């Protein structure tokens, strides 16, 4: 069942779409996997993980954007989360990403993050956006650099601790990374 | 903003509508306060925003959820009431919270009575429970006024809370529980005398 009014973004290998009821278990399994989700936001009980899933649905309703499900283009199976995130207390909206175990190492996080950035710039109409990485998340730092981000200070979150602020290149500097990224 | 159309319920003094983004500040203030101590609070701003977004997501995922309670006269919000059934909940719960300063006026009784009617008559529920902290006397009293009784054999959410089982639709139809609730609500709406002492929801 469709839970949000999220658009569908197709990339070369992926389909980014809104969360649906059938994604619940895959997202809960990811959030409860300490190794995979520690740097994303890990939960050690099912109730809290379910609430995160519900919270993302509510995030879409409150803001009109949120985390997409990264789905396999052929099977529609959920393979990760990527999108624009802005809960209370965030310094500004950010592009966040994480791929589940089975989709690791295929460049999907990069592909989804580029599509999410194009979504923020071309569909939401923004001119700037950041990404936050928890201090020590070197793989996400590397992905941010690969996307052309530059460091823009530290955001100290009361719960998650210090996070690196990565500022993406502005919309007008990314003419070639726009619509074609998900067309 | 709402993707799913949430029904609007009315009572004598109240209008129950789905939670809207603009209703958030009072929710946040309540969950930052001591008032929320039996509902997992007090919460920091990040936690309370997460919970509020989850309240909205709950409607989409479950097809029911918590309504925002508005006063008919002023449209101001005084709390929330409705159904709550996140993962790990043994059964579907009828839940409520009243903002600090709005207790003692019978709003929770009037709202929970109405939502129970909706769940039974419109959604076909054959029963419901409320999970109550054993120290939360106001909630225990409200559960009892709704005709719910402690069910010691029922599972609880965390082993600490107590399950109150609501009367079934049949039990409500064949008892005077609803008459008593209606009389009490009428009294709150138009009191013959002002009670003194401990306020109850």
mmCIF file of C-alpha atoms in Angstrom:
data_model
loop_
_atom_site.group_PDB
_atom_site.id
_atom_site.type_symbol
_atom_site.label_atom_id
_atom_site.label_comp_id
_atom_site.label_asym_id
_atom_site.label_seq_id
_atom_site.Cartn_x
_atom_site.Cartn_y
_atom_site.Cartn_z
ATOM 1 C CA UNK A 1 0.000 0.000 0.000
ATOM 2 C CA UNK A 2 1.253 3.466 -0.861
ATOM 3 C CA UNK A 3 1.848 5.455 2.294
ATOM 4 C CA UNK A 4 3.044 8.776 0.907
ATOM 5 C CA UNK A 5 2.739 10.979 -2.154
ATOM 6 C CA UNK A 6 6.454 10.542 -2.926
ATOM 7 C CA UNK A 7 7.388 10.669 -6.610
ATOM 8 C CA UNK A 8 9.205 7.833 -8.359
ATOM 9 C CA UNK A 9 12.770 8.517 -9.455
ATOM 10 C CA UNK A 10 14.354 6.034 -11.848
ATOM 11 C CA UNK A 11 18.121 5.863 -12.233
ATOM 12 C CA UNK A 12 20.273 3.524 -14.258
ATOM 13 C CA UNK A 13 19.985 0.596 -11.826
ATOM 14 C CA UNK A 14 17.553 1.795 -9.197
ATOM 15 C CA UNK A 15 14.050 2.961 -8.529
ATOM 16 C CA UNK A 16 13.640 5.470 -5.698
ATOM 17 C CA UNK A 17 10.058 5.453 -4.451
ATOM 18 C CA UNK A 18 8.082 6.206 -1.303
ATOM 19 C CA UNK A 19 7.966 3.697 1.563
ATOM 20 C CA UNK A 20 5.234 1.094 1.275
ATOM 21 C CA UNK A 21 3.749 -1.326 3.766
ATOM 22 C CA UNK A 22 5.626 -4.256 2.263
ATOM 23 C CA UNK A 23 8.976 -2.537 2.985
ATOM 24 C CA UNK A 24 8.345 -2.559 6.734
ATOM 25 C CA UNK A 25 10.216 -5.755 7.571
ATOM 26 C CA UNK A 26 13.237 -4.983 5.377
ATOM 27 C CA UNK A 27 13.639 -1.549 6.968
ATOM 28 C CA UNK A 28 13.181 -2.928 10.495
ATOM 29 C CA UNK A 29 15.747 -5.670 9.826
ATOM 30 C CA UNK A 30 18.215 -3.042 8.620
ATOM 31 C CA UNK A 31 17.656 -0.697 11.559
ATOM 32 C CA UNK A 32 18.106 -3.560 14.033
ATOM 33 C CA UNK A 33 21.354 -4.719 12.407
ATOM 34 C CA UNK A 34 23.953 -3.014 14.530
ATOM 35 C CA UNK A 35 26.793 -3.493 12.058
ATOM 36 C CA UNK A 36 24.856 -2.057 9.143
ATOM 37 C CA UNK A 37 22.860 0.671 10.856
ATOM 38 C CA UNK A 38 25.186 1.902 13.574
ATOM 39 C CA UNK A 39 26.238 4.977 11.609
ATOM 40 C CA UNK A 40 22.728 5.566 10.252
ATOM 41 C CA UNK A 41 20.791 5.202 13.495
ATOM 42 C CA UNK A 42 20.536 1.718 14.972
ATOM 43 C CA UNK A 43 17.700 0.454 17.187
ATOM 44 C CA UNK A 44 17.961 -2.584 19.403
ATOM 45 C CA UNK A 45 14.257 -3.268 19.669
ATOM 46 C CA UNK A 46 11.586 -3.854 17.102
ATOM 47 C CA UNK A 47 9.148 -1.345 18.562
ATOM 48 C CA UNK A 48 11.550 1.568 18.118
ATOM 49 C CA UNK A 49 12.532 0.402 14.636
ATOM 50 C CA UNK A 50 8.863 0.253 13.611
ATOM 51 C CA UNK A 51 8.385 3.771 14.945
ATOM 52 C CA UNK A 52 11.276 4.971 12.809
ATOM 53 C CA UNK A 53 9.503 3.496 9.785
ATOM 54 C CA UNK A 54 6.269 5.250 10.794
ATOM 55 C CA UNK A 55 8.222 8.427 11.502
ATOM 56 C CA UNK A 56 9.649 8.464 7.971
ATOM 57 C CA UNK A 57 6.107 8.198 6.598
ATOM 58 C CA UNK A 58 5.096 11.122 8.825
ATOM 59 C CA UNK A 59 8.198 13.030 7.708
ATOM 60 C CA UNK A 60 6.913 12.856 4.127
ATOM 61 C CA UNK A 61 3.544 14.223 5.239
ATOM 62 C CA UNK A 62 4.954 17.025 7.354
ATOM 63 C CA UNK A 63 7.662 18.212 4.951
ATOM 64 C CA UNK A 64 6.575 16.808 1.605
ATOM 65 C CA UNK A 65 9.891 14.938 1.357
ATOM 66 C CA UNK A 66 11.741 12.252 3.269
ATOM 67 C CA UNK A 67 13.652 9.037 2.784
ATOM 68 C CA UNK A 68 12.905 7.140 -0.399
ATOM 69 C CA UNK A 69 13.148 3.410 -0.499
ATOM 70 C CA UNK A 70 15.974 2.437 -2.839
ATOM 71 C CA UNK A 71 14.333 -0.396 -4.732
ATOM 72 C CA UNK A 72 15.637 -2.897 -7.232
ATOM 73 C CA UNK A 73 14.421 -1.739 -10.621
ATOM 74 C CA UNK A 74 13.411 -5.252 -11.661
ATOM 75 C CA UNK A 75 12.049 -6.821 -8.472
ATOM 76 C CA UNK A 76 11.071 -3.659 -6.542
ATOM 77 C CA UNK A 77 12.771 -5.217 -3.514
ATOM 78 C CA UNK A 78 13.926 -2.643 -0.914
ATOM 79 C CA UNK A 79 17.720 -2.325 -0.968
ATOM 80 C CA UNK A 80 18.332 0.819 1.034
ATOM 81 C CA UNK A 81 17.227 4.279 2.104
ATOM 82 C CA UNK A 82 18.134 7.566 0.526
ATOM 83 C CA UNK A 83 16.498 10.950 0.434
ATOM 84 C CA UNK A 84 16.132 14.334 2.050
ATOM 85 C CA UNK A 85 15.974 14.429 5.837
ATOM 86 C CA UNK A 86 15.034 17.266 8.127
ATOM 87 C CA UNK A 87 13.761 16.317 11.601
ATOM 88 C CA UNK A 88 13.485 18.873 14.372
ATOM 89 C CA UNK A 89 16.846 20.256 15.380
ATOM 90 C CA UNK A 90 18.606 19.543 12.077
ATOM 91 C CA UNK A 91 20.744 22.475 10.950
ATOM 92 C CA UNK A 92 19.139 22.345 7.468
ATOM 93 C CA UNK A 93 17.792 19.641 5.150
ATOM 94 C CA UNK A 94 20.340 16.983 4.294
ATOM 95 C CA UNK A 95 20.750 14.202 1.777
ATOM 96 C CA UNK A 96 21.150 10.946 3.682
ATOM 97 C CA UNK A 97 21.777 7.429 2.440
ATOM 98 C CA UNK A 98 22.384 3.864 3.518
ATOM 99 C CA UNK A 99 22.187 0.615 1.583
ATOM 100 C CA UNK A 100 21.228 -2.737 3.052
ATOM 101 C CA UNK A 101 23.635 -5.641 3.275
ATOM 102 C CA UNK A 102 22.728 -7.345 0.005
ATOM 103 C CA UNK A 103 23.198 -4.184 -2.057
ATOM 104 C CA UNK A 104 26.589 -3.265 -0.649
ATOM 105 C CA UNK A 105 29.539 -2.454 -2.879
ATOM 106 C CA UNK A 106 27.695 -1.795 -6.127
ATOM 107 C CA UNK A 107 27.805 1.973 -6.132
ATOM 108 C CA UNK A 108 24.086 2.156 -5.382
ATOM 109 C CA UNK A 109 24.452 4.651 -2.523
ATOM 110 C CA UNK A 110 26.226 7.058 -4.865
ATOM 111 C CA UNK A 111 23.671 6.570 -7.611
ATOM 112 C CA UNK A 112 20.781 7.119 -5.184
ATOM 113 C CA UNK A 113 22.419 10.123 -3.530
ATOM 114 C CA UNK A 114 22.974 11.830 -6.880
ATOM 115 C CA UNK A 115 19.321 11.242 -7.753
ATOM 116 C CA UNK A 116 18.228 12.620 -4.372
ATOM 117 C CA UNK A 117 20.329 15.714 -4.895
ATOM 118 C CA UNK A 118 18.800 16.254 -8.305
ATOM 119 C CA UNK A 119 15.377 15.807 -6.667
ATOM 120 C CA UNK A 120 16.192 18.486 -4.091
ATOM 121 C CA UNK A 121 17.433 20.908 -6.725
ATOM 122 C CA UNK A 122 15.143 20.234 -9.671
ATOM 123 C CA UNK A 123 11.869 19.135 -8.053
ATOM 124 C CA UNK A 124 11.976 20.809 -4.634
ATOM 125 C CA UNK A 125 13.642 23.804 -6.263
ATOM 126 C CA UNK A 126 16.363 24.320 -3.672
ATOM 127 C CA UNK A 127 19.698 25.937 -4.411
ATOM 128 C CA UNK A 128 21.853 24.345 -1.712
ATOM 129 C CA UNK A 129 21.872 21.217 0.431
ATOM 130 C CA UNK A 130 24.162 19.422 2.866
ATOM 131 C CA UNK A 131 24.903 15.906 3.993
ATOM 132 C CA UNK A 132 25.762 14.944 7.563
ATOM 133 C CA UNK A 133 28.108 12.103 8.443
ATOM 134 C CA UNK A 134 28.738 10.830 11.925
ATOM 135 C CA UNK A 135 32.323 11.442 12.906
ATOM 136 C CA UNK A 136 34.326 8.390 11.875
ATOM 137 C CA UNK A 137 32.056 7.258 9.052
ATOM 138 C CA UNK A 138 34.855 7.292 6.528
ATOM 139 C CA UNK A 139 32.856 5.545 3.812
ATOM 140 C CA UNK A 140 30.150 8.178 3.844
ATOM 141 C CA UNK A 141 32.807 10.892 3.978
ATOM 142 C CA UNK A 142 34.324 9.361 0.846
ATOM 143 C CA UNK A 143 30.957 9.290 -0.897
ATOM 144 C CA UNK A 144 30.350 12.935 -0.020
ATOM 145 C CA UNK A 145 33.736 13.847 -1.486
ATOM 146 C CA UNK A 146 33.002 11.821 -4.596
ATOM 147 C CA UNK A 147 29.832 13.858 -5.033
ATOM 148 C CA UNK A 148 31.924 17.015 -4.929
ATOM 149 C CA UNK A 149 30.982 18.110 -1.393
ATOM 150 C CA UNK A 150 33.221 20.305 0.673
ATOM 151 C CA UNK A 151 33.480 20.397 4.458
ATOM 152 C CA UNK A 152 31.390 23.089 6.079
ATOM 153 C CA UNK A 153 31.915 22.685 9.800
ATOM 154 C CA UNK A 154 30.604 20.425 12.539
ATOM 155 C CA UNK A 155 27.053 19.922 13.770
ATOM 156 C CA UNK A 156 26.895 18.685 17.344
ATOM 157 C CA UNK A 157 23.706 16.712 17.883
ATOM 158 C CA UNK A 158 22.610 16.049 21.483
ATOM 159 C CA UNK A 159 21.882 12.404 20.703
ATOM 160 C CA UNK A 160 24.203 11.404 17.866
ATOM 161 C CA UNK A 161 27.216 13.491 18.840
ATOM 162 C CA UNK A 162 29.402 15.461 16.431
ATOM 163 C CA UNK A 163 28.565 15.148 12.740
ATOM 164 C CA UNK A 164 30.530 16.448 9.780
ATOM 165 C CA UNK A 165 28.641 18.901 7.637
ATOM 166 C CA UNK A 166 29.332 18.352 3.932
ATOM 167 C CA UNK A 167 28.001 21.019 1.602
ATOM 168 C CA UNK A 168 27.039 19.902 -1.863
ATOM 169 C CA UNK A 169 27.865 21.949 -4.880
ATOM 170 C CA UNK A 170 25.117 24.485 -5.467
ATOM 171 C CA UNK A 171 22.374 23.776 -7.957
ATOM 172 C CA UNK A 172 23.685 26.208 -10.546
ATOM 173 C CA UNK A 173 27.105 24.523 -10.537
ATOM 174 C CA UNK A 174 25.582 21.146 -11.346
ATOM 175 C CA UNK A 175 23.977 21.750 -14.706
ATOM 176 C CA UNK A 176 25.169 18.386 -15.960
ATOM 177 C CA UNK A 177 24.050 16.447 -12.863
ATOM 178 C CA UNK A 178 20.433 17.521 -13.043
ATOM 179 C CA UNK A 179 17.509 15.904 -14.718
ATOM 180 C CA UNK A 180 19.503 13.294 -16.593
ATOM 181 C CA UNK A 181 20.517 11.684 -13.322
ATOM 182 C CA UNK A 182 17.120 10.084 -12.968
ATOM 183 C CA UNK A 183 15.540 10.451 -16.368
ATOM 184 C CA UNK B 1 -1.122 17.476 3.631
ATOM 185 C CA UNK B 2 -2.885 14.309 4.713
ATOM 186 C CA UNK B 3 -2.528 11.560 2.152
ATOM 187 C CA UNK B 4 -5.112 9.351 3.764
ATOM 188 C CA UNK B 5 -8.386 11.032 4.581
ATOM 189 C CA UNK B 6 -8.817 10.858 8.335
ATOM 190 C CA UNK B 7 -12.452 10.948 9.438
ATOM 191 C CA UNK B 8 -13.631 13.891 11.499
ATOM 192 C CA UNK B 9 -15.534 12.937 14.652
ATOM 193 C CA UNK B 10 -17.746 15.250 16.659
ATOM 194 C CA UNK B 11 -19.062 15.214 20.197
ATOM 195 C CA UNK B 12 -20.977 17.712 22.261
ATOM 196 C CA UNK B 13 -17.970 19.929 22.951
ATOM 197 C CA UNK B 14 -15.219 18.487 20.736
ATOM 198 C CA UNK B 15 -14.121 18.003 17.151
ATOM 199 C CA UNK B 16 -11.579 15.270 16.520
ATOM 200 C CA UNK B 17 -9.397 15.708 13.452
ATOM 201 C CA UNK B 18 -6.197 14.095 12.188
ATOM 202 C CA UNK B 19 -2.902 15.556 13.409
ATOM 203 C CA UNK B 20 -1.714 18.432 11.230
ATOM 204 C CA UNK B 21 1.783 19.937 11.121
ATOM 205 C CA UNK B 22 0.526 23.153 12.727
ATOM 206 C CA UNK B 23 -0.731 21.234 15.774
ATOM 207 C CA UNK B 24 2.800 20.206 16.678
ATOM 208 C CA UNK B 25 3.823 22.957 19.164
ATOM 209 C CA UNK B 26 1.284 21.932 21.829
ATOM 210 C CA UNK B 27 2.224 18.285 21.382
ATOM 211 C CA UNK B 28 5.878 19.174 21.789
ATOM 212 C CA UNK B 29 5.220 21.255 24.885
ATOM 213 C CA UNK B 30 3.221 18.431 26.443
ATOM 214 C CA UNK B 31 5.860 15.802 25.740
ATOM 215 C CA UNK B 32 8.545 18.104 27.102
ATOM 216 C CA UNK B 33 6.576 18.382 30.339
ATOM 217 C CA UNK B 34 6.093 16.220 33.384
ATOM 218 C CA UNK B 35 2.633 15.510 32.044
ATOM 219 C CA UNK B 36 4.142 12.952 29.659
ATOM 220 C CA UNK B 37 5.913 10.933 32.335
ATOM 221 C CA UNK B 38 3.587 7.968 31.877
ATOM 222 C CA UNK B 39 3.841 8.077 28.067
ATOM 223 C CA UNK B 40 7.572 7.611 27.745
ATOM 224 C CA UNK B 41 8.401 11.262 28.377
ATOM 225 C CA UNK B 42 9.622 13.800 29.026
ATOM 226 C CA UNK B 43 11.129 13.840 25.532
ATOM 227 C CA UNK B 44 13.739 16.113 24.012
ATOM 228 C CA UNK B 45 12.738 18.081 20.892
ATOM 229 C CA UNK B 46 14.183 15.510 18.499
ATOM 230 C CA UNK B 47 12.351 12.656 20.233
ATOM 231 C CA UNK B 48 9.048 14.500 20.391
ATOM 232 C CA UNK B 49 9.238 15.400 16.692
ATOM 233 C CA UNK B 50 9.989 11.766 15.888
ATOM 234 C CA UNK B 51 6.966 10.667 17.890
ATOM 235 C CA UNK B 52 4.721 13.245 16.246
ATOM 236 C CA UNK B 53 5.809 12.166 12.771
ATOM 237 C CA UNK B 54 5.247 8.554 13.849
ATOM 238 C CA UNK B 55 1.700 9.470 14.950
ATOM 239 C CA UNK B 56 1.021 10.641 11.399
ATOM 240 C CA UNK B 57 2.747 7.618 9.867
ATOM 241 C CA UNK B 58 0.691 5.336 12.115
ATOM 242 C CA UNK B 59 -2.490 6.537 10.410
ATOM 243 C CA UNK B 60 -1.123 5.610 7.004
ATOM 244 C CA UNK B 61 0.256 2.236 8.034
ATOM 245 C CA UNK B 62 -2.575 1.037 10.291
ATOM 246 C CA UNK B 63 -5.530 2.911 8.827
ATOM 247 C CA UNK B 64 -6.337 4.367 12.239
ATOM 248 C CA UNK B 65 -4.463 6.394 14.808
ATOM 249 C CA UNK B 66 -4.594 9.272 17.223
ATOM 250 C CA UNK B 67 -6.871 12.233 16.557
ATOM 251 C CA UNK B 68 -6.151 15.769 17.655
ATOM 252 C CA UNK B 69 -8.855 16.925 20.068
ATOM 253 C CA UNK B 70 -10.165 20.418 19.260
ATOM 254 C CA UNK B 71 -12.662 22.429 21.243
ATOM 255 C CA UNK B 72 -15.686 23.140 19.092
ATOM 256 C CA UNK B 73 -15.958 26.702 20.353
ATOM 257 C CA UNK B 74 -12.420 27.919 19.803
ATOM 258 C CA UNK B 75 -10.809 25.196 17.638
ATOM 259 C CA UNK B 76 -7.849 25.148 20.038
ATOM 260 C CA UNK B 77 -6.346 21.717 20.706
ATOM 261 C CA UNK B 78 -6.522 20.182 24.197
ATOM 262 C CA UNK B 79 -4.942 16.780 23.613
ATOM 263 C CA UNK B 80 -5.052 13.618 21.553
ATOM 264 C CA UNK B 81 -7.135 10.456 21.660
ATOM 265 C CA UNK B 82 -7.527 7.458 19.410
ATOM 266 C CA UNK B 83 -6.105 4.065 18.558
ATOM 267 C CA UNK B 84 -2.476 3.119 18.941
ATOM 268 C CA UNK B 85 -0.959 -0.100 17.676
ATOM 269 C CA UNK B 86 2.771 0.143 16.979
ATOM 270 C CA UNK B 87 4.961 -2.945 16.708
ATOM 271 C CA UNK B 88 5.326 -4.847 19.989
ATOM 272 C CA UNK B 89 1.885 -3.801 21.227
ATOM 273 C CA UNK B 90 0.018 -7.023 22.122
ATOM 274 C CA UNK B 91 -3.401 -5.600 21.181
ATOM 275 C CA UNK B 92 -4.949 -2.491 19.695
ATOM 276 C CA UNK B 93 -5.037 0.213 22.315
ATOM 277 C CA UNK B 94 -7.352 3.133 22.961
ATOM 278 C CA UNK B 95 -5.003 5.881 24.152
ATOM 279 C CA UNK B 96 -5.177 9.536 25.089
ATOM 280 C CA UNK B 97 -3.159 12.436 26.392
ATOM 281 C CA UNK B 98 -4.489 15.788 27.548
ATOM 282 C CA UNK B 99 -2.305 18.912 27.467
ATOM 283 C CA UNK B 100 -1.197 20.254 30.848
ATOM 284 C CA UNK B 101 -3.744 22.761 32.095
ATOM 285 C CA UNK B 102 -6.624 21.134 30.204
ATOM 286 C CA UNK B 103 -7.213 18.280 32.660
ATOM 287 C CA UNK B 104 -10.244 17.994 34.883
ATOM 288 C CA UNK B 105 -12.765 19.035 32.244
ATOM 289 C CA UNK B 106 -13.793 15.613 31.017
ATOM 290 C CA UNK B 107 -12.257 16.059 27.562
ATOM 291 C CA UNK B 108 -10.449 12.730 27.660
ATOM 292 C CA UNK B 109 -13.628 10.902 28.644
ATOM 293 C CA UNK B 110 -15.648 12.579 25.928
ATOM 294 C CA UNK B 111 -12.988 11.925 23.269
ATOM 295 C CA UNK B 112 -12.138 8.332 24.182
ATOM 296 C CA UNK B 113 -15.816 7.412 24.414
ATOM 297 C CA UNK B 114 -16.292 8.778 20.890
ATOM 298 C CA UNK B 115 -13.274 7.055 19.357
ATOM 299 C CA UNK B 116 -14.247 3.744 20.955
ATOM 300 C CA UNK B 117 -17.677 4.115 19.375
ATOM 301 C CA UNK B 118 -15.997 4.756 16.007
ATOM 302 C CA UNK B 119 -13.721 1.728 16.277
ATOM 303 C CA UNK B 120 -16.611 -0.521 17.266
ATOM 304 C CA UNK B 121 -19.274 0.815 14.900
ATOM 305 C CA UNK B 122 -17.236 1.857 11.852
ATOM 306 C CA UNK B 123 -14.143 -0.352 11.926
ATOM 307 C CA UNK B 124 -15.812 -3.390 13.458
ATOM 308 C CA UNK B 125 -13.426 -3.877 16.364
ATOM 309 C CA UNK B 126 -14.681 -6.520 18.782
ATOM 310 C CA UNK B 127 -12.821 -5.020 21.732
ATOM 311 C CA UNK B 128 -9.877 -2.878 22.764
ATOM 312 C CA UNK B 129 -7.486 -2.380 25.637
ATOM 313 C CA UNK B 130 -5.692 0.516 27.282
ATOM 314 C CA UNK B 131 -2.177 0.087 28.671
ATOM 315 C CA UNK B 132 -1.815 2.166 31.796
ATOM 316 C CA UNK B 133 1.072 2.843 34.125
ATOM 317 C CA UNK B 134 0.021 1.508 37.568
ATOM 318 C CA UNK B 135 1.027 4.850 39.117
ATOM 319 C CA UNK B 136 -1.085 6.859 36.676
ATOM 320 C CA UNK B 137 -4.185 7.247 38.808
ATOM 321 C CA UNK B 138 -5.888 9.660 36.427
ATOM 322 C CA UNK B 139 -5.582 7.150 33.583
ATOM 323 C CA UNK B 140 -6.758 4.275 35.753
ATOM 324 C CA UNK B 141 -9.778 6.293 36.782
ATOM 325 C CA UNK B 142 -10.564 7.175 33.199
ATOM 326 C CA UNK B 143 -10.256 3.539 32.117
ATOM 327 C CA UNK B 144 -12.672 2.585 34.875
ATOM 328 C CA UNK B 145 -15.125 5.339 33.975
ATOM 329 C CA UNK B 146 -15.071 3.962 30.421
ATOM 330 C CA UNK B 147 -16.089 0.589 31.847
ATOM 331 C CA UNK B 148 -12.689 -1.036 31.317
ATOM 332 C CA UNK B 149 -11.466 -3.546 33.872
ATOM 333 C CA UNK B 150 -7.973 -4.671 34.729
ATOM 334 C CA UNK B 151 -7.039 -7.838 32.830
ATOM 335 C CA UNK B 152 -4.290 -9.493 34.816
ATOM 336 C CA UNK B 153 -3.936 -12.344 32.351
ATOM 337 C CA UNK B 154 -3.354 -10.106 29.318
ATOM 338 C CA UNK B 155 0.104 -9.310 28.006
ATOM 339 C CA UNK B 156 1.493 -5.835 28.544
ATOM 340 C CA UNK B 157 3.790 -3.678 26.458
ATOM 341 C CA UNK B 158 6.835 -3.675 28.712
ATOM 342 C CA UNK B 159 5.887 -5.828 31.690
ATOM 343 C CA UNK B 160 5.429 -2.762 33.829
ATOM 344 C CA UNK B 161 2.203 -1.300 32.505
ATOM 345 C CA UNK B 162 -1.217 -2.767 33.269
ATOM 346 C CA UNK B 163 -3.789 -3.862 30.701
ATOM 347 C CA UNK B 164 -7.326 -2.516 31.098
ATOM 348 C CA UNK B 165 -9.812 -4.295 28.881
ATOM 349 C CA UNK B 166 -12.671 -2.272 27.471
ATOM 350 C CA UNK B 167 -16.172 -3.672 27.365
ATOM 351 C CA UNK B 168 -17.011 -5.333 24.063
ATOM 352 C CA UNK B 169 -19.635 -3.797 21.777
ATOM 353 C CA UNK B 170 -22.125 -6.342 23.121
ATOM 354 C CA UNK B 171 -21.301 -5.521 26.732
ATOM 355 C CA UNK B 172 -21.700 -1.826 26.007
ATOM 356 C CA UNK B 173 -25.052 -2.410 24.340
ATOM 357 C CA UNK B 174 -26.398 -4.487 27.202
ATOM 358 C CA UNK B 175 -25.224 -2.354 30.109
ATOM 359 C CA UNK B 176 -25.670 1.139 31.480
ATOM 360 C CA UNK B 177 -22.026 2.074 30.940
ATOM 361 C CA UNK B 178 -22.772 4.412 28.049
ATOM 362 C CA UNK B 179 -25.608 6.046 29.969
ATOM 363 C CA UNK B 180 -23.264 6.774 32.847
ATOM 364 C CA UNK B 181 -20.650 8.222 30.491
ATOM 365 C CA UNK B 182 -23.262 10.407 28.806
ATOM 366 C CA UNK B 183 -24.459 11.699 32.181
ATOM 367 C CA UNK B 184 -20.936 12.460 33.267
ATOM 368 C CA UNK B 185 -20.124 14.300 30.022
ATOM 369 C CA UNK B 186 -23.351 16.276 30.343
ATOM 370 C CA UNK B 187 -22.297 17.257 33.813
ATOM 371 C CA UNK B 188 -18.897 18.470 32.600
ATOM 372 C CA UNK B 189 -20.531 20.444 29.831
ATOM 373 C CA UNK B 190 -23.087 21.999 32.155
ATOM 374 C CA UNK B 191 -22.115 21.399 35.769
ATOM 375 C CA UNK B 192 -24.719 21.632 38.495
ATOM 376 C CA UNK B 193 -21.962 22.434 40.896
ATOM 377 C CA UNK B 194 -18.196 22.857 40.626
ATOM 378 C CA UNK B 195 -16.335 20.003 42.223
ATOM 379 C CA UNK B 196 -13.299 20.640 44.330
ATOM 380 C CA UNK B 197 -10.346 18.329 44.767
ATOM 381 C CA UNK B 198 -8.212 16.246 42.453
ATOM 382 C CA UNK B 199 -8.816 16.877 38.778
ATOM 383 C CA UNK B 200 -9.344 13.855 36.584
ATOM 384 C CA UNK B 201 -9.166 13.620 32.827
#
